[in-house]
XYZ file of C-alpha atoms in Angstrom:
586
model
C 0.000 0.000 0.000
C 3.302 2.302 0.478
C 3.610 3.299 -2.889
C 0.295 3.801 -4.125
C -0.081 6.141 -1.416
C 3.526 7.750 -2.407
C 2.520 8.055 -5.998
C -0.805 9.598 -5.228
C 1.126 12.665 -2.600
C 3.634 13.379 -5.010
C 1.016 13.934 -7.900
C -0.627 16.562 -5.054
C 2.413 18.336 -4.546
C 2.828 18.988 -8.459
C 5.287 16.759 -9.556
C 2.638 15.287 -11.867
C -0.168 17.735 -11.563
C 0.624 21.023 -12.787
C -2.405 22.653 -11.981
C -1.744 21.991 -8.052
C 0.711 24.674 -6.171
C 4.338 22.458 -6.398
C 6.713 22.689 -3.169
C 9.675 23.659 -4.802
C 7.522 26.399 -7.421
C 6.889 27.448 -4.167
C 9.882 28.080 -2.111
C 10.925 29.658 -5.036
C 8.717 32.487 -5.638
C 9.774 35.912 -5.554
C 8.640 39.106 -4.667
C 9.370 42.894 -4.810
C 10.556 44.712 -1.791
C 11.697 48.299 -2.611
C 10.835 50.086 -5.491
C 11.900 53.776 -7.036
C 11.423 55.688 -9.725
C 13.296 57.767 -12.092
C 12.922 61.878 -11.704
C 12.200 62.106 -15.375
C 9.630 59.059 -14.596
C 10.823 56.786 -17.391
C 13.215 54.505 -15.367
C 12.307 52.307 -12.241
C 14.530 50.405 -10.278
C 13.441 47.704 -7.927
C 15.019 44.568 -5.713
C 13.777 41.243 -5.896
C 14.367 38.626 -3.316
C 14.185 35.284 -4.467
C 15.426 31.899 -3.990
C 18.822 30.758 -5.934
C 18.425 27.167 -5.688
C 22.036 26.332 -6.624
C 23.229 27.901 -3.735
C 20.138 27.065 -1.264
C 20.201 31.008 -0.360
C 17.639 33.624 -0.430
C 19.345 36.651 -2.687
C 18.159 39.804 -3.264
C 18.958 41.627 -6.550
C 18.744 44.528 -8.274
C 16.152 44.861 -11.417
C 15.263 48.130 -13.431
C 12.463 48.611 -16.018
C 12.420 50.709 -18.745
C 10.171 51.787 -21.685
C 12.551 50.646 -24.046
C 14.017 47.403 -23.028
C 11.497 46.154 -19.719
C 12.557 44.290 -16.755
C 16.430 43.535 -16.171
C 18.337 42.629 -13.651
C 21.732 44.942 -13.022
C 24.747 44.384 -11.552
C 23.996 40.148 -11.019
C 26.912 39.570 -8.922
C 25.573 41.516 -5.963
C 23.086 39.264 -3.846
C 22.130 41.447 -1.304
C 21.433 44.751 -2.867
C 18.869 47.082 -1.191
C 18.222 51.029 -0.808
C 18.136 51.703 -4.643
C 18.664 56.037 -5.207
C 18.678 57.466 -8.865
C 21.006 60.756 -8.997
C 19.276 63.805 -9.493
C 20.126 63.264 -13.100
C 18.861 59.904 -13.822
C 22.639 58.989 -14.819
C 23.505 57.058 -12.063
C 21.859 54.351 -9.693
C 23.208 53.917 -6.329
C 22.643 51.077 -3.923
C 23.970 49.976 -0.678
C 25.478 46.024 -1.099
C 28.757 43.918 0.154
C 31.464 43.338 -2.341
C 31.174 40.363 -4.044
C 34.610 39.804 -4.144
C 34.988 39.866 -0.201
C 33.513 36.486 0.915
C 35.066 37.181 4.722
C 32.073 36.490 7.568
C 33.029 40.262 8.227
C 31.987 41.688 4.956
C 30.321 44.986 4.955
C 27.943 46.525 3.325
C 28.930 49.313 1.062
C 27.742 52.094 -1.112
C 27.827 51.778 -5.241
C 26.970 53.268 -8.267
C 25.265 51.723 -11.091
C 25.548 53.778 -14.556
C 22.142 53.820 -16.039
C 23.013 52.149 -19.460
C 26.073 49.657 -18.907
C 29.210 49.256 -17.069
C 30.066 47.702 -13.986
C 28.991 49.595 -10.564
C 31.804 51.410 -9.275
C 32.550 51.517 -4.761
C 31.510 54.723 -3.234
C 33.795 56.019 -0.854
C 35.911 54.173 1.869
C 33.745 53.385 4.950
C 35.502 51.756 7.277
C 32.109 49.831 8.831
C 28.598 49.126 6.655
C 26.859 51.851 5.366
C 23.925 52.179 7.118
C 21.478 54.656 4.744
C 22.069 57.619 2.208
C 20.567 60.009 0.374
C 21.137 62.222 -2.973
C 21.656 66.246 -2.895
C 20.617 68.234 -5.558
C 23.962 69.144 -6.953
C 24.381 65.254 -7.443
C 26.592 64.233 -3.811
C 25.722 61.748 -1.823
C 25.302 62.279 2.317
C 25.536 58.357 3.795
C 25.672 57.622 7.558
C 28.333 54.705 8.081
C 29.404 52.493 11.035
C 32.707 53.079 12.594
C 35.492 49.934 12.241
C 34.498 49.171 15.459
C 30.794 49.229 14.857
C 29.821 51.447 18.507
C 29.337 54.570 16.416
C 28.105 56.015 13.339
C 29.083 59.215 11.052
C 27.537 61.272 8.292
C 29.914 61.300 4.994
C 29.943 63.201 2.120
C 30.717 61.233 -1.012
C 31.469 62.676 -4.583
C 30.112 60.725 -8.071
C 31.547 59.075 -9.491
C 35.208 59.818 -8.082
C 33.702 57.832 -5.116
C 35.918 60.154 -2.339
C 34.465 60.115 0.365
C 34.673 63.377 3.442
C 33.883 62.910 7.014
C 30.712 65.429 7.779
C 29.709 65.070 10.940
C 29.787 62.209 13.898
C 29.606 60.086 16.307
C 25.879 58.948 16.773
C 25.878 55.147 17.278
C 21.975 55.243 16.964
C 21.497 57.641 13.693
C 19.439 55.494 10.812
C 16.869 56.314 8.464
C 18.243 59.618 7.064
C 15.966 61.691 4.718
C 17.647 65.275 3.296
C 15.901 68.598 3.039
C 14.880 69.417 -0.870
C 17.377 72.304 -0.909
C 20.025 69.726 0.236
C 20.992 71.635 3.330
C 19.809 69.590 6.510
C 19.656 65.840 6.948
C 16.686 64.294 9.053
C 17.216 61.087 10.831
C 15.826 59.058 13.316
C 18.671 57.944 16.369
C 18.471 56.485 19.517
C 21.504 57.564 20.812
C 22.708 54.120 21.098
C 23.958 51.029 19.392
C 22.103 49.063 20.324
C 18.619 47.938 18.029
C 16.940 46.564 20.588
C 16.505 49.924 22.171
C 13.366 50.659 19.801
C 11.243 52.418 21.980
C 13.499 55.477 21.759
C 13.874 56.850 18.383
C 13.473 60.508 18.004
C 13.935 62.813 14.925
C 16.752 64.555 14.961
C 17.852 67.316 12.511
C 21.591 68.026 11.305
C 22.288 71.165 9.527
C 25.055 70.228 7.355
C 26.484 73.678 6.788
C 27.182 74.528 10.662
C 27.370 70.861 11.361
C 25.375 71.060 14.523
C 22.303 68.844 15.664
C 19.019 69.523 17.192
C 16.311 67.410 18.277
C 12.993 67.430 17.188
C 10.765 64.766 18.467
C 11.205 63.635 21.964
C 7.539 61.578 22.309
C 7.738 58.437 24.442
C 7.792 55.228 21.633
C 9.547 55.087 18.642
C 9.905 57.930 15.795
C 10.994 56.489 12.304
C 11.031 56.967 8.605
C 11.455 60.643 8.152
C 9.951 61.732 4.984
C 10.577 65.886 4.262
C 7.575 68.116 2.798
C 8.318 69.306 -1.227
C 8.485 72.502 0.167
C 10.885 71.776 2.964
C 9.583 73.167 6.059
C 8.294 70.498 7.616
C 9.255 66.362 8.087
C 6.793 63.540 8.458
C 7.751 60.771 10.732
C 5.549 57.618 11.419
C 5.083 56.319 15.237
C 2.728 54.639 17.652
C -0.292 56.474 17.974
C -0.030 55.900 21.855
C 2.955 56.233 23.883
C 2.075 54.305 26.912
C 1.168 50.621 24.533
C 3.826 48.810 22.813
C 1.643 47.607 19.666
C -0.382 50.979 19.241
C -1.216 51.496 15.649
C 1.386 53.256 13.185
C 0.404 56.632 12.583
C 2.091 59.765 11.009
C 2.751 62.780 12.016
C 4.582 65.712 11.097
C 7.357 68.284 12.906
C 8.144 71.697 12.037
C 11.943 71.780 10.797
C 12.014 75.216 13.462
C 10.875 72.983 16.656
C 7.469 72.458 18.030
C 4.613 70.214 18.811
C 4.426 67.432 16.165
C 0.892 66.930 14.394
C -0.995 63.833 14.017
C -2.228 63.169 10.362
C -4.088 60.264 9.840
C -5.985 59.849 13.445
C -9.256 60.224 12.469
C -8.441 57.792 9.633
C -7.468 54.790 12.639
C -5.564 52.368 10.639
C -2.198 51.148 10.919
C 0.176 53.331 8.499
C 2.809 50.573 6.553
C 5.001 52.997 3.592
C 4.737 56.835 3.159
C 6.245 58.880 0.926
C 5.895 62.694 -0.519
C 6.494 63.063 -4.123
C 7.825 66.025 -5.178
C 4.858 67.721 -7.122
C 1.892 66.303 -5.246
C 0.642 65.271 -1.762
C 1.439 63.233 0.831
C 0.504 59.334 0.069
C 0.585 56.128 1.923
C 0.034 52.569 2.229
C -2.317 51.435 4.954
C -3.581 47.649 6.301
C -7.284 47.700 6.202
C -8.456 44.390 6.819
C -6.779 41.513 4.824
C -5.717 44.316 2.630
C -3.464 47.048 1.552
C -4.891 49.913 -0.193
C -2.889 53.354 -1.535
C -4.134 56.688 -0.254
C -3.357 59.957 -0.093
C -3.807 63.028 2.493
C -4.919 66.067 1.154
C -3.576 69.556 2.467
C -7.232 70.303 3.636
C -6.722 66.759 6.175
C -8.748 64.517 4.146
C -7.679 60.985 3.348
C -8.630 59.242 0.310
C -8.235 56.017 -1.175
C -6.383 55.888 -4.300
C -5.736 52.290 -5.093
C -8.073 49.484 -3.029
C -10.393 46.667 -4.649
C -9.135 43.149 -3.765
C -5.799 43.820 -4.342
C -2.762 43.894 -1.867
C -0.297 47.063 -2.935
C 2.970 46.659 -1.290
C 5.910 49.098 -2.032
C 5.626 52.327 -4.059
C 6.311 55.605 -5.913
C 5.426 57.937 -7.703
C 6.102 61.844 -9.153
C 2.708 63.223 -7.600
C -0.977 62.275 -6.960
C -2.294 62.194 -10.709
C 0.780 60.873 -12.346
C 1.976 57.174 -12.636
C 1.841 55.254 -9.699
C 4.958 52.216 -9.978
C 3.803 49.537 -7.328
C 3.921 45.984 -6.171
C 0.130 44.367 -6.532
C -0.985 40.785 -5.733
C -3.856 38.995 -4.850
C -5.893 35.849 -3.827
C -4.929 34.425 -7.304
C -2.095 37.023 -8.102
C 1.797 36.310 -7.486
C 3.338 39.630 -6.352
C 5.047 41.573 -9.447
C 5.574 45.062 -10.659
C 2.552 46.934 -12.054
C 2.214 50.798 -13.626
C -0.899 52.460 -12.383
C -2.615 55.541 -14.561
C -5.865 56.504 -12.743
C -8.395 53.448 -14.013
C -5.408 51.691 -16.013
C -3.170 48.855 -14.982
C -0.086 47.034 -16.557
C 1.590 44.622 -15.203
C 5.546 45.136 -15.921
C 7.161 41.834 -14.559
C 6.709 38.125 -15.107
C 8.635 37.437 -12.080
C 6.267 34.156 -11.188
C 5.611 32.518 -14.427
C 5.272 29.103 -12.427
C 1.523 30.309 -11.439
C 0.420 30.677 -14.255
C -0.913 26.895 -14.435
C -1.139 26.929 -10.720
C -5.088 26.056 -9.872
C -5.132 26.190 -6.105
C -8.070 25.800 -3.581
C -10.522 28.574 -3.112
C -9.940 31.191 -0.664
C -11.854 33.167 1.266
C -11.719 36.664 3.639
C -14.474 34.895 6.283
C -15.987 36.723 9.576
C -16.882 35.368 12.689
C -18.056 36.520 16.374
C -16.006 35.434 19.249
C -17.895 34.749 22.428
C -17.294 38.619 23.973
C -18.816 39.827 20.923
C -15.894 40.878 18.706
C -15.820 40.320 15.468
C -12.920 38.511 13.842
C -12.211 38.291 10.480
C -9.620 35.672 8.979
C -9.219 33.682 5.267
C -9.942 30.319 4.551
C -7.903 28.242 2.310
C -10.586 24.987 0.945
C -9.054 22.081 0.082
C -7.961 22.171 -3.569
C -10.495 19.438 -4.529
C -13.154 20.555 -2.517
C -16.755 18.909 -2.556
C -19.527 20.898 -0.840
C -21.005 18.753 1.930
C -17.872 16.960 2.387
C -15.720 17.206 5.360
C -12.028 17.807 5.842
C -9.215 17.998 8.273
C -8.891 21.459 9.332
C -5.315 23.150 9.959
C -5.144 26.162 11.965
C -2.382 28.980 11.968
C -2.572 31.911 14.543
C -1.063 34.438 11.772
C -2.189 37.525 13.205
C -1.740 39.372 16.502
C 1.025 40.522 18.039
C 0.937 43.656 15.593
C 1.039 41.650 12.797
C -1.852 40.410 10.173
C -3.034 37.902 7.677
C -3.503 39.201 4.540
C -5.732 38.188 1.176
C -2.812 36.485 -0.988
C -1.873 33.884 -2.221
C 1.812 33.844 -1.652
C 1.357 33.739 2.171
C 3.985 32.997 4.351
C 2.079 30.329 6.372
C 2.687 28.035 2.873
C -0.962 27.068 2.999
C -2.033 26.138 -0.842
C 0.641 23.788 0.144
C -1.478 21.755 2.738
C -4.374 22.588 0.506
C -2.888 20.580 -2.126
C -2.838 17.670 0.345
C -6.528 17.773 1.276
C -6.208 20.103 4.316
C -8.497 22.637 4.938
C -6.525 26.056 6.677
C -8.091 28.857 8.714
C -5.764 31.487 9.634
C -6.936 34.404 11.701
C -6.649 37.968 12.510
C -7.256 37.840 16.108
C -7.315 40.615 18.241
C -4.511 42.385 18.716
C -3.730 42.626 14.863
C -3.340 45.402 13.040
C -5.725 46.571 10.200
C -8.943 46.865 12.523
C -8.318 50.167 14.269
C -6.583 50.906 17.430
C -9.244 49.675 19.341
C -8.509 46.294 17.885
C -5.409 46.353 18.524
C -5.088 47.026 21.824
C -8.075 45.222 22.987
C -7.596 43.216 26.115
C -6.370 40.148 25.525
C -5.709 39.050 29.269
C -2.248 37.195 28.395
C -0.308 36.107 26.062
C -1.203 33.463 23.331
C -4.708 33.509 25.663
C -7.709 35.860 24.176
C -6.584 35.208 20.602
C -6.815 31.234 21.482
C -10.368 32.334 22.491
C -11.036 34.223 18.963
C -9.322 30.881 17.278
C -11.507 28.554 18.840
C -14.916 30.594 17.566
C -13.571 30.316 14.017
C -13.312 26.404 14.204
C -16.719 26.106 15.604
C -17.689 28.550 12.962
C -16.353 26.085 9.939
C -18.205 22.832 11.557
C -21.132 24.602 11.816
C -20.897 25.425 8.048
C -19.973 21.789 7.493
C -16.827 22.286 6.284
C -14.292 21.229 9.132
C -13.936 18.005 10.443
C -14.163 18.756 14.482
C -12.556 14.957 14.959
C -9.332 16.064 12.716
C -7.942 19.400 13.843
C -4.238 20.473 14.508
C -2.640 24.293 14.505
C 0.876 25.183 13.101
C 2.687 28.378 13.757
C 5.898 29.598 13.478
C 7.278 32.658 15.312
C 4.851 34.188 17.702
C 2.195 32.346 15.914
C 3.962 28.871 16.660
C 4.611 29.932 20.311
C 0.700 30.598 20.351
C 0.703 27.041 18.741
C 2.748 25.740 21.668
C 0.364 26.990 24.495
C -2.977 26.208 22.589
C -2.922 22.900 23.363
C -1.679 23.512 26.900
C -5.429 25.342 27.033
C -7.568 23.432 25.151
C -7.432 19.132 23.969
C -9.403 19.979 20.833
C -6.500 19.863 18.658
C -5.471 16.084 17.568
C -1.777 17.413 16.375
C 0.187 20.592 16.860
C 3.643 21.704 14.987
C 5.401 24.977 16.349
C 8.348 26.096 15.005
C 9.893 29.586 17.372
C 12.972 30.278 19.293
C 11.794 28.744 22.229
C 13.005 27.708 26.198
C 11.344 24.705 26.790
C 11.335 26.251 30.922
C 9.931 28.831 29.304
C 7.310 27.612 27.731
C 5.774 25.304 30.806
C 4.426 22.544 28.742
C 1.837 20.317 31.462
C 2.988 17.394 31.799
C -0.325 16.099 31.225
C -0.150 17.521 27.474
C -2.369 14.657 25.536
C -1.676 16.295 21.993
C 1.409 15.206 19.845
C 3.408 18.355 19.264
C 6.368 18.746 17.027
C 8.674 21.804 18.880
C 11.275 22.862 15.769
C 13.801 25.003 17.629
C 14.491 28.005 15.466
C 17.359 28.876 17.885
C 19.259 25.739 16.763
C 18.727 26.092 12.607
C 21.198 28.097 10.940
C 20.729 31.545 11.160
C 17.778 33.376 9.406
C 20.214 34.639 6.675
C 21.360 31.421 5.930
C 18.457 29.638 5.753
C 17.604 28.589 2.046
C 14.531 27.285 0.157
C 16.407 23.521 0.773
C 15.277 24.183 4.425
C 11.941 25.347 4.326
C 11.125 22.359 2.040
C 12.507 19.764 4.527
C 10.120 21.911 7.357
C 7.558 21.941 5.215
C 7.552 18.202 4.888
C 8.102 17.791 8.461
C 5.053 19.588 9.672
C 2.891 18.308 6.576
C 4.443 14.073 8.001
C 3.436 15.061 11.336
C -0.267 15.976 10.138
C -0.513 13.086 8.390
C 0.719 10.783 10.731
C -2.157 12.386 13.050
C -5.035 13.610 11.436
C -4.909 10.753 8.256
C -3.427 8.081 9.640
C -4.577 7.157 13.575
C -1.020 7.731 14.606
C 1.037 5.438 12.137
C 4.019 7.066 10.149
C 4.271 5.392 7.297
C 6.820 7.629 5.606
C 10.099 6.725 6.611
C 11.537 8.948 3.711
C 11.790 12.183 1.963
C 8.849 12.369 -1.380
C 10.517 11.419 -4.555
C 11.316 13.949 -6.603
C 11.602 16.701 -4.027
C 14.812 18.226 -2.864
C 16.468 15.646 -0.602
C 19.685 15.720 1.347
C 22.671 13.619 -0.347
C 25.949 13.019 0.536
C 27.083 16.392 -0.685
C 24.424 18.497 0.818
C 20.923 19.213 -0.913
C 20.273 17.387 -4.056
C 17.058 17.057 -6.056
């Protein structure tokens, strides 16, 4: 019976069954994480993390499109680009990446230059640490902050293009990040905490450096965290983004906006109460952001009366952005329920899609899903997506899989490239619920911070109501349930079924202390604990791995929710990656 059972999981998982989202198709999707335009509009430039299977790494690169010639990638030695920056010009392309050449564990980031029609990038400056961030002037320098060689402090440099010399400016601020300079190129906003250490997040303030006299002054000094400074067109003012409260640790991004004289900063998008993700100011126009609303994220922009508007929403999730102004051509990421994420040109009611950065999902037919809404017992409502099985027969039942995803500041959102890999278990016959319990963001602050009495605890509650929710419908099986997490969703995994002995199976994959975590010893329900503490570290972790988890957690279901307790798999699916005698193999 072994291998007709074999056969018929390795057809699910798209070795012979195209239609059906594949493992390794999977794992080796990619998506858009910074994009940036061209002044003159006609350029974009744009990194792309994806997996390079040959290496078992997760690289990001460097892509621009063009009218003329489309999508290409730039510059293909450098795996870890990020920060793109055109020159005032549009001659040059700048981005912050280690030298390929240096393969030491110490390697550094640095600062190059890209020109805009061939050539190889030429190293900006000497920094003696990594550069941290940088911006363009107007008369075509560049102002970087940069680590010190002993990486406690950090300086502002000014660098020349393209002779790459590089001047000290200004220093030492071990906490100074995120710098954003004035439109007349004479200050520098930044956000510092005045120490080096990142874990000291709660206190970021905007500070302002006027390069000229080379003297500092702060201008935010709220309780919480002030990041991201953004500067008005007209240069009088800076927009920051920060908790809406001070006194709660996952109150709802909001922005806000300082004076560059001094004063009282302003809230902007209050009376619009949801959680701020990307804002920028485009030169001739008004201020516009990305927001979470719901299992969404929709474009909008705030007017200089105080009214927000939606630019971009329908069911479509918008992810990084720019543009010239409001009005003009809006370059962003877009994907969807049946969308892979990839690089689309927005004109008012128009839409073109300039990437085919997924072309494996274009045969993919995956299970239906759904944005659902429940009520959980206090009377909240809860809203979370439902992945059916991908052959799915109303009035049948099926094994239901359950991931926490939201909370915690975090949220599910209406794709289907989720992280939680669930077309995946789809493919096997596994219903998923995930869940945007309270505490997530995309609901309003109210949501957000609503009492949740501990940890892992009230959202267990709003979990629970969704599964009773799908067996009432008829679609879960309430005699084949299990929940998966990983992160704070797998250590709300972990405690679940310290609460609760509904679950027949439980995988949770966090950096966790098993002291900690005060399993009962009574704990009826087979768990699979995957130590993220003792994988390789989070950089180093390639598509080879998350297969091999993925397969893990899908043999533990299995074994549990199929198969009354019996693992009959005692190896790896043929024709999947596999580990060989000289490391991953296929």
């Amino acid at each position: 019976m072994l291998l007709p059972l074999l056969f018929l999981i390795t057809q699910a998982v798209g070795l012979g069954a195209d239609a059906l989202v594949g493992v390794e198709a999977y794992f080796s999707l990619k998506h858009v994480t910074e994009v940036e335009v061209a002044a003159d509009g006609r350029a974009v430039a744009f990194i792309v993390t994806g997996a390079d299977v040959g290496d078992d790494r997760y690289r990001d690169r460097l892509y621009v499109w063009e009218v003329r010639s489309g999508a290409q990638p730039l510059a293909l030695q450098f795996t870890d680009a990020r920060a793109p920056r055109w020159s005032p010009d549009g001659e040059w392309l700048t981005f912050i990446a280690t030298d390929p050449a240096d393969t030491s564990a110490d390697a550094q980031p640095q600062l190059w230059a890209a020109p805009r029609f061939g050539d190889q990038p030429l190293r900006l400056g000497a920094a003696a640490g990594a550069v941290a961030d940088y911006a363009w002037a107007p008369d075509g320098v560049i102002y970087a902050i940069a680590d010190s060689a002993d990486r406690e402090s950090r300086s502002f440099w000014r660098i020349e293009v393209p002779a790459g010399t590089a001047e000290h400016l200004w220093g030492v601020d071990p906490g100074a990040r995120q710098m954003a300079l004035s439109p007349d190129g004479s200050q520098i906003a930044f956000s510092s905490n005045s120490s080096s250490s990142a874990d000291n997040y709660l206190n970021y303030d905007i500070w302002l450096l006027d390069i000229e006299g080379q003297a500092t002054r702060r201008l935010t000094s709220r309780a919480g965290p002030e990041v991201s400074p953004v500067w008005a067109p007209d240069g009088n003012s800076i927009v920051f983004s920060a908790p809406q409260s001070t006194r709660l640790v996952h109150s709802q991004a909001e922005l806000f906006r300082v004076s560059a004289a001094g004063g009282a900063p302003q809230l902007l998008t209050g009376a619009f109460d949801r959680s701020v993700i990307q804002h920028r100011w485009p030169t001739a126009g008004e201020l516009m952001f990305t927001a979470a609303v719901g299992t969404y994220t929709h474009l909008f922009v705030r007017r200089t009366d105080g009214a927000i508007e939606g630019v971009l929403s329908a069911a479509f999730n918008f992810g990084p952005f720019d543009a010239r102004g409001v009005g003009s051509t809006i370059y962003t990421v877009r994907e969807s329920a049946s969308q892979a994420p990839e690089l689309w040109r927005l004109a008012g009611a128009d839409a073109e899609q300039l990437t085919t950065l997924n072309p494996q999902t274009a045969g993919w037919s995956p299970g239906r899903q759904s944005v659902i809404q429940w009520t959980a017992p206090d009377g909240l409502a809860i809203e979370g997506l439902l992945v059916f099985p991908a052959e799915y027969s109303e009035g049948d039942r099926y094994p239901l899989l359950v991931n926490p995803g939201g909370g915690q500041g975090t949220r599910v959102r209406n794709v289907l490239t989720g992280p939680g890999g669930y077309h995946l278990y789809s493919a096997q016959g596994y219903a998923v619920l995930t869940a945007n319990v309270r505490g997530s963001i995309g609901y309003g602050e109210g949501f957000l911070t609503a009492r949740r009495n501990d940890m892992a605890g009230g959202e267990l509650t709003d979990l629970l109501a969704g599964i009773d929710y799908l067996i009432e419908l008829g679609i879960a099986d309430s005699t084949r349930l299990a929940v998966f997490g990983q992160g704070y969703s797998g250590y709300s995994a972990a405690r679940a079924v310290t609460r609760t002995r509904r679950f027949d199976a439980a995988v949770a994959h966090f950096d966790y202390d098993e002291a900690e975590l005060q399993l009962e010893q009574n704990l009826s329900t087979p768990l699979l604990l995957i130590d993220a503490a003792a994988e390789i570290a989070a950089a180093e972790r390639g598509p080879h791995a998350d297969s091999d988890i993925f397969f893990r957690t899908l043999r533990w279901f299995d074994r549990y929710l199929k198969f009354d307790g019996a693992d009959i798999f005692d190896s790896y699916l043929v024709g999947e990656w596999v580990t060989g005698p000289n490391g991953w193999q296929s």
